[in-house]
mmCIF file of C-alpha atoms in Angstrom:
data_model
loop_
_atom_site.group_PDB
_atom_site.id
_atom_site.type_symbol
_atom_site.label_atom_id
_atom_site.label_comp_id
_atom_site.label_asym_id
_atom_site.label_seq_id
_atom_site.Cartn_x
_atom_site.Cartn_y
_atom_site.Cartn_z
ATOM 1 C CA MET A 1 110.074 66.419 100.501
ATOM 2 C CA SER A 2 109.621 68.599 97.444
ATOM 3 C CA THR A 3 107.761 67.569 94.318
ATOM 4 C CA LEU A 4 106.937 69.016 90.927
ATOM 5 C CA ILE A 5 103.606 70.792 90.907
ATOM 6 C CA PRO A 6 101.485 70.936 87.721
ATOM 7 C CA THR A 7 100.126 74.424 87.122
ATOM 8 C CA VAL A 8 97.299 75.815 85.028
ATOM 9 C CA LYS A 9 97.946 76.829 81.398
ATOM 10 C CA SER A 10 98.825 80.430 82.147
ATOM 11 C CA GLY A 11 101.757 79.249 84.248
ATOM 12 C CA THR A 12 100.287 80.326 87.583
ATOM 13 C CA LYS A 13 98.776 78.310 90.367
ATOM 14 C CA LYS A 14 94.997 78.143 90.559
ATOM 15 C CA PRO A 15 93.492 81.018 92.532
ATOM 16 C CA ILE A 16 91.725 80.273 95.781
ATOM 17 C CA GLU A 17 88.005 80.560 95.157
ATOM 18 C CA SER A 18 85.860 82.737 97.367
ATOM 19 C CA SER A 19 83.594 80.893 99.789
ATOM 20 C CA PHE A 20 80.752 83.229 98.766
ATOM 21 C CA ASN A 21 80.540 81.594 95.339
ATOM 22 C CA LEU A 22 78.300 78.614 96.117
ATOM 23 C CA LEU A 23 77.269 77.802 92.542
ATOM 24 C CA PRO A 24 79.791 76.191 90.197
ATOM 25 C CA THR A 25 81.013 78.217 87.271
ATOM 26 C CA LEU A 26 79.835 77.198 83.825
ATOM 27 C CA PRO A 27 83.271 75.884 82.717
ATOM 28 C CA SER A 28 83.684 73.789 85.889
ATOM 29 C CA TRP A 29 80.146 72.454 85.551
ATOM 30 C CA PHE A 30 80.826 71.575 81.901
ATOM 31 C CA ASP A 31 84.123 69.856 82.828
ATOM 32 C CA ASP A 32 82.389 67.887 85.608
ATOM 33 C CA ILE A 33 79.660 66.635 83.275
ATOM 34 C CA LEU A 34 82.062 65.676 80.495
ATOM 35 C CA GLY A 35 84.584 64.180 82.885
ATOM 36 C CA LYS A 36 82.013 61.920 84.550
ATOM 37 C CA GLY A 37 80.151 61.033 81.371
ATOM 38 C CA LEU A 38 82.930 60.348 78.904
ATOM 39 C CA GLY A 39 86.052 59.497 80.835
ATOM 40 C CA THR A 40 89.421 61.167 80.486
ATOM 41 C CA GLU A 41 90.411 59.354 77.291
ATOM 42 C CA PHE A 42 87.911 61.507 75.371
ATOM 43 C CA MET A 43 88.672 64.788 77.078
ATOM 44 C CA SER A 44 90.535 67.214 74.884
ATOM 45 C CA ASN A 45 91.870 70.663 75.427
ATOM 46 C CA PHE A 46 89.261 72.592 73.432
ATOM 47 C CA ASN A 47 91.442 75.720 73.350
ATOM 48 C CA THR A 48 94.310 74.040 71.531
ATOM 49 C CA GLY A 49 92.823 71.244 69.444
ATOM 50 C CA MET A 50 95.042 68.449 70.814
ATOM 51 C CA THR A 51 94.438 66.013 73.620
ATOM 52 C CA LEU A 52 96.684 66.770 76.579
ATOM 53 C CA PRO A 53 99.171 63.937 76.967
ATOM 54 C CA ALA A 54 99.418 62.147 80.282
ATOM 55 C CA VAL A 55 102.555 62.813 82.295
ATOM 56 C CA ASN A 56 104.455 60.573 84.698
ATOM 57 C CA VAL A 57 106.689 62.291 87.239
ATOM 58 C CA ILE A 58 109.308 60.058 88.828
ATOM 59 C CA ASP A 59 111.055 61.174 92.022
ATOM 60 C CA SER A 60 114.295 59.218 92.389
ATOM 61 C CA ASP A 61 117.160 59.774 94.818
ATOM 62 C CA HIS A 62 119.140 61.901 92.360
ATOM 63 C CA GLU A 63 116.591 63.485 90.001
ATOM 64 C CA PHE A 64 113.029 64.054 88.938
ATOM 65 C CA VAL A 65 112.108 62.616 85.543
ATOM 66 C CA ILE A 66 109.079 63.754 83.557
ATOM 67 C CA ASP A 67 107.864 61.155 81.033
ATOM 68 C CA MET A 68 105.341 62.229 78.417
ATOM 69 C CA ALA A 69 103.946 59.957 75.673
ATOM 70 C CA VAL A 70 103.708 62.110 72.533
ATOM 71 C CA PRO A 71 104.122 59.845 69.487
ATOM 72 C CA GLY A 72 104.228 61.080 65.921
ATOM 73 C CA LEU A 73 106.110 64.302 66.595
ATOM 74 C CA LYS A 74 109.570 65.557 65.684
ATOM 75 C CA LYS A 75 112.090 67.036 68.106
ATOM 76 C CA SER A 76 111.651 70.373 66.341
ATOM 77 C CA ASP A 77 107.915 70.415 67.273
ATOM 78 C CA PHE A 78 108.733 70.842 70.986
ATOM 79 C CA ASP A 79 109.259 74.130 72.791
ATOM 80 C CA ILE A 80 110.649 73.560 76.297
ATOM 81 C CA ASP A 81 111.647 76.489 78.474
ATOM 82 C CA ILE A 82 112.063 77.608 82.066
ATOM 83 C CA ASP A 83 110.923 80.988 83.316
ATOM 84 C CA ASN A 84 111.006 81.909 86.993
ATOM 85 C CA HIS A 85 111.063 78.253 88.155
ATOM 86 C CA ILE A 86 108.190 77.309 85.832
ATOM 87 C CA LEU A 87 108.937 74.543 83.314
ATOM 88 C CA SER A 88 106.812 74.823 80.145
ATOM 89 C CA ILE A 89 106.480 72.027 77.614
ATOM 90 C CA GLY A 90 104.690 73.092 74.460
ATOM 91 C CA VAL A 91 104.055 71.540 71.058
ATOM 92 C CA GLU A 92 102.848 72.985 67.789
ATOM 93 C CA SER A 93 102.282 70.585 64.930
ATOM 94 C CA LYS A 94 101.069 71.479 61.445
ATOM 95 C CA THR A 95 100.170 69.054 58.680
ATOM 96 C CA GLU A 96 99.160 69.713 55.108
ATOM 97 C CA GLN A 97 98.113 67.389 52.264
ATOM 98 C CA ASN A 98 97.422 68.256 48.647
ATOM 99 C CA GLU A 99 95.876 65.794 46.210
ATOM 100 C CA LYS A 100 94.981 66.588 42.625
ATOM 101 C CA THR A 101 93.280 64.248 40.189
ATOM 102 C CA GLU A 102 91.480 64.754 36.919
ATOM 103 C CA ASN A 103 88.107 65.738 38.397
ATOM 104 C CA TYR A 104 88.852 67.278 41.781
ATOM 105 C CA THR A 105 91.370 68.939 44.027
ATOM 106 C CA ARG A 106 91.559 68.149 47.706
ATOM 107 C CA ARG A 107 93.602 70.037 50.256
ATOM 108 C CA GLU A 108 93.566 69.099 53.921
ATOM 109 C CA PHE A 109 95.500 70.747 56.678
ATOM 110 C CA GLY A 110 95.577 70.481 60.415
ATOM 111 C CA TYR A 111 97.014 72.321 63.353
ATOM 112 C CA SER A 112 97.336 71.041 66.887
ATOM 113 C CA SER A 113 99.107 72.216 69.996
ATOM 114 C CA PHE A 114 99.291 71.820 73.757
ATOM 115 C CA LYS A 115 101.192 73.299 76.653
ATOM 116 C CA ARG A 116 101.915 71.747 80.057
ATOM 117 C CA THR A 117 103.567 73.685 82.857
ATOM 118 C CA PHE A 118 105.194 72.574 86.121
ATOM 119 C CA ALA A 119 106.493 74.502 89.121
ATOM 120 C CA ILE A 120 110.103 73.437 89.687
ATOM 121 C CA PRO A 121 111.110 72.967 93.344
ATOM 122 C CA GLU A 122 114.130 74.818 94.718
ATOM 123 C CA SER A 123 115.887 71.458 95.157
ATOM 124 C CA VAL A 124 116.381 71.126 91.349
ATOM 125 C CA ASN A 125 119.634 72.203 89.704
ATOM 126 C CA VAL A 126 118.028 74.259 86.908
ATOM 127 C CA ASP A 127 121.310 74.647 84.979
ATOM 128 C CA LYS A 128 121.591 70.893 84.388
ATOM 129 C CA ILE A 129 118.046 70.120 83.150
ATOM 130 C CA ALA A 130 118.143 68.007 79.975
ATOM 131 C CA ALA A 131 115.581 66.457 77.620
ATOM 132 C CA ASP A 132 115.516 63.645 75.081
ATOM 133 C CA TYR A 133 112.860 62.305 72.711
ATOM 134 C CA ASN A 134 112.976 58.652 71.613
ATOM 135 C CA ASP A 135 110.275 56.299 70.280
ATOM 136 C CA GLY A 136 107.477 58.790 71.009
ATOM 137 C CA ILE A 137 108.477 59.375 74.644
ATOM 138 C CA LEU A 138 109.718 62.776 75.809
ATOM 139 C CA LYS A 139 111.884 62.526 78.932
ATOM 140 C CA ILE A 140 112.960 65.587 80.870
ATOM 141 C CA HIS A 141 115.638 65.032 83.499
ATOM 142 C CA LEU A 142 115.671 67.482 86.416
ATOM 143 C CA PRO A 143 118.729 66.658 88.547
ATOM 144 C CA LYS A 144 118.574 67.481 92.234
ATOM 145 C CA LYS A 145 121.134 69.703 93.949
ATOM 146 C CA GLU A 146 123.698 67.820 96.037
ATOM 147 C CA GLU A 147 122.163 68.960 99.327
ATOM 148 C CA ALA A 148 118.734 67.708 98.226
ATOM 149 C CA LYS A 149 119.842 64.221 97.214
ATOM 150 C CA LYS A 150 118.804 61.412 99.514
ATOM 151 C CA LYS A 151 121.670 60.376 101.734
ATOM 152 C CA PRO A 152 122.332 56.714 102.544
ATOM 153 C CA LEU A 153 121.082 55.361 105.824
ATOM 154 C CA LYS A 154 123.575 55.917 108.639
ATOM 155 C CA LYS A 155 123.600 53.631 111.643
ATOM 156 C CA ILE A 156 124.367 55.244 114.983
ATOM 157 C CA LYS A 157 125.915 53.055 117.666
ATOM 158 C CA ILE A 158 124.951 53.597 121.242
ATOM 159 C CA SER A 159 127.949 54.172 123.493
#
């Protein structure tokens, strides 16, 4: 059975660590401490300034479906592409506010982004992948090739 495999941000699988390295690296130590102390709801992607949205991957008989809760965005904020069987879902969102009154001027702006990548199994028909965004939920449909679809149960009679 093939499944979608989340990858690291660069779009490659994590390298296998050497067994000679017995001490944890500083970033992994930092992630361990924050992950245990705060819980995942407070973890953010410090490189991009936006919390990484949780993803549900559904494996049905005919397709994989990726569900991602990303409210408050527009369809134009998303950048979804496939390169060498790697599906990338990225978002860049910019906001800007200007307020002028008699005594002061205030200008606030923000920028946030994230990128999630997934290795697409060979069983997916890449040419028919589709996406839709409704009510804050991004759904990406990855239909399976005919030969990969689950066949109905066949009873064999004994002669």
